[in-house]
PDB file of C-alpha atoms in Angstrom:
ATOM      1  CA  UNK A   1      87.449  79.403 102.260  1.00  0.00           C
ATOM      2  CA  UNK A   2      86.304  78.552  98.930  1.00  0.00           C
ATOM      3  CA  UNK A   3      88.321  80.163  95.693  1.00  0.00           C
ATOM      4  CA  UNK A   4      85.741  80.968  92.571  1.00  0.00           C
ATOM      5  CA  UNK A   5      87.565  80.485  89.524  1.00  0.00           C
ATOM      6  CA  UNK A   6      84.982  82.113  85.891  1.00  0.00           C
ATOM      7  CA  UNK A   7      85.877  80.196  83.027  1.00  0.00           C
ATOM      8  CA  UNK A   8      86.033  81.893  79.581  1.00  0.00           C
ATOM      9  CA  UNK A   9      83.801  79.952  76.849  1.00  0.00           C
ATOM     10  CA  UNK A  10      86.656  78.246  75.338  1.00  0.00           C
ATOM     11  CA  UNK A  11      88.480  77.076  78.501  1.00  0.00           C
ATOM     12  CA  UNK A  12      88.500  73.316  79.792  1.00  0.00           C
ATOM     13  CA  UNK A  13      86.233  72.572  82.983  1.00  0.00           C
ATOM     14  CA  UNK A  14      88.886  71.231  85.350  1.00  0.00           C
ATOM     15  CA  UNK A  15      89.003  67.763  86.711  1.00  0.00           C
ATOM     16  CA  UNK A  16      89.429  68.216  89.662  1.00  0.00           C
ATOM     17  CA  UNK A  17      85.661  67.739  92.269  1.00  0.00           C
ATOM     18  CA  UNK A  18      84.457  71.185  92.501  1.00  0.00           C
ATOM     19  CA  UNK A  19      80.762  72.688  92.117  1.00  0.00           C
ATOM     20  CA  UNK A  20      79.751  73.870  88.980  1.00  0.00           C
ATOM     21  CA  UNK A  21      78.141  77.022  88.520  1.00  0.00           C
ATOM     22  CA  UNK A  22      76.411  77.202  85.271  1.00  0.00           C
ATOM     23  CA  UNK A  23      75.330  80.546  84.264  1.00  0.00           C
ATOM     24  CA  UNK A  24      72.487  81.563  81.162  1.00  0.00           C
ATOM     25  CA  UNK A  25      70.104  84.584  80.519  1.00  0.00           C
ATOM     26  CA  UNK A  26      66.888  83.603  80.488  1.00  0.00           C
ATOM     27  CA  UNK A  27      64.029  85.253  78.018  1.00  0.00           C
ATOM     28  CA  UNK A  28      64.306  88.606  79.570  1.00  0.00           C
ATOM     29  CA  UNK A  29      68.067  88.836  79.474  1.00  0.00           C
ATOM     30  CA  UNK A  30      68.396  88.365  82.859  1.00  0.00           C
ATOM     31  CA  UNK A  31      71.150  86.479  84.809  1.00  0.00           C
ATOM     32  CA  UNK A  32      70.055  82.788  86.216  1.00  0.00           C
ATOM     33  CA  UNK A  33      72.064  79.524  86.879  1.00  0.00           C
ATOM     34  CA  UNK A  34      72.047  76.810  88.712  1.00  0.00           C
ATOM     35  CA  UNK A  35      75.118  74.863  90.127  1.00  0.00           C
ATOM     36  CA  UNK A  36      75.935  70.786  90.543  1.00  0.00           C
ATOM     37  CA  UNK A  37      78.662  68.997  92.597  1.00  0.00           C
ATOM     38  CA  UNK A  38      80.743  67.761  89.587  1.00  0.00           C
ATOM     39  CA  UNK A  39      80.741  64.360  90.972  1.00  0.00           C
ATOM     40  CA  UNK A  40      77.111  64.111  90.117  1.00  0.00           C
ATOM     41  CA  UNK A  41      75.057  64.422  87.238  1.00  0.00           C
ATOM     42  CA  UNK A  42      74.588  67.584  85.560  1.00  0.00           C
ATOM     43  CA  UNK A  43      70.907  67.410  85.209  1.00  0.00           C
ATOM     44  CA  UNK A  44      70.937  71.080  82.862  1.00  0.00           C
ATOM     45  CA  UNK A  45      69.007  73.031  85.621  1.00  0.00           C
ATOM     46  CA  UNK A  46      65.007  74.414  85.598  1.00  0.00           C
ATOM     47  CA  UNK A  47      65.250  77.030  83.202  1.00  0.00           C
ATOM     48  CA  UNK A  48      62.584  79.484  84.373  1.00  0.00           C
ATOM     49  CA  UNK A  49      62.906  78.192  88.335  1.00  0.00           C
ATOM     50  CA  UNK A  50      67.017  78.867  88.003  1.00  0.00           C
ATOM     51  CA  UNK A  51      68.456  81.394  90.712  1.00  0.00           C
ATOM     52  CA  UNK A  52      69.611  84.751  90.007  1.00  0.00           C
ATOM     53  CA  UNK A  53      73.217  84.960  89.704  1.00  0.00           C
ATOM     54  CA  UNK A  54      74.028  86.317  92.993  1.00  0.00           C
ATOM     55  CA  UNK A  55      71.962  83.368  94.854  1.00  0.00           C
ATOM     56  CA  UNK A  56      73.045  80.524  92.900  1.00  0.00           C
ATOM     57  CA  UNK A  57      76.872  81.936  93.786  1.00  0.00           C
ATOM     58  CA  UNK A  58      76.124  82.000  97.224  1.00  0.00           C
ATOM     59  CA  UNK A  59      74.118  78.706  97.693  1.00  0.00           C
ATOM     60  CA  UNK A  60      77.230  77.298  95.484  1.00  0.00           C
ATOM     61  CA  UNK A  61      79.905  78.744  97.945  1.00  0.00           C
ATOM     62  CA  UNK A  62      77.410  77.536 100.722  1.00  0.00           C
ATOM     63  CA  UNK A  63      77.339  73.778  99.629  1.00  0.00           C
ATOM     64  CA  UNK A  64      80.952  74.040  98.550  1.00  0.00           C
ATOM     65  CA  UNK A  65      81.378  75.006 102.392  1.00  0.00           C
ATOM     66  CA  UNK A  66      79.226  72.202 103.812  1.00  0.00           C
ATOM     67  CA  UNK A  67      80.950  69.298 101.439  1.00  0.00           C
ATOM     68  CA  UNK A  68      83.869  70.564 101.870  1.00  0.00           C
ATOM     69  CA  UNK A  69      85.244  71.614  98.466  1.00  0.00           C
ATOM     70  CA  UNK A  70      87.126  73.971  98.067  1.00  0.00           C
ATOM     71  CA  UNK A  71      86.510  75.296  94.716  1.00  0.00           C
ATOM     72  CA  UNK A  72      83.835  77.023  92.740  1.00  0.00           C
ATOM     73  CA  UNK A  73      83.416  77.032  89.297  1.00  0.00           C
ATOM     74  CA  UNK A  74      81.539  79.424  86.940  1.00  0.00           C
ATOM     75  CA  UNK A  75      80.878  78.732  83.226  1.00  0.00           C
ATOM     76  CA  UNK A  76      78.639  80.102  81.245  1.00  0.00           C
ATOM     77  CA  UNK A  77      76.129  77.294  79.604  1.00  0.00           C
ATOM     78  CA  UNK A  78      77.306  75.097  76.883  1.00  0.00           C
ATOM     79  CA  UNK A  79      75.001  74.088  73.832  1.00  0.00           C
TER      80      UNK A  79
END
């Protein structure tokens, strides 16, 4: 079982390996995001080709599951 942890914009991204959720609105205003394993690069995601928020949380928890990490976290993106 994974635990999600949302980050507020000021908070710290933790340390500790986890998958990184990174959440934007793209030109519409809708919800997209992509997510990373934090021990790789962050490569900043495909803008237009992004998931919608409620895929790129369950692919996240999905390849959280497979690696086995056990947590999730969701930021929104950072300029």
């Amino acid at each position: 079982m994974n635990s999600i942890v949302y980050l507020s914009p000021r908070e710290d991204i933790p340390a500790n390996h986890h998958v990184a959720v990174v959440i934007h609105k793209d030109e519409r205003g809708v919800e997209k995001g992509y997510f990373y394993d934090s021990k790789e690069k962050n490569f900043g995601g495909s803008g237009p080709f992004d998931w919608l928020m409620k895929e790129v949380l369950d692919r996240a928890t999905r390849y959280a599951t497979e690696q086995g990490i056990s947590t999730v976290v969701v930021r929104a993106k950072r300029d």
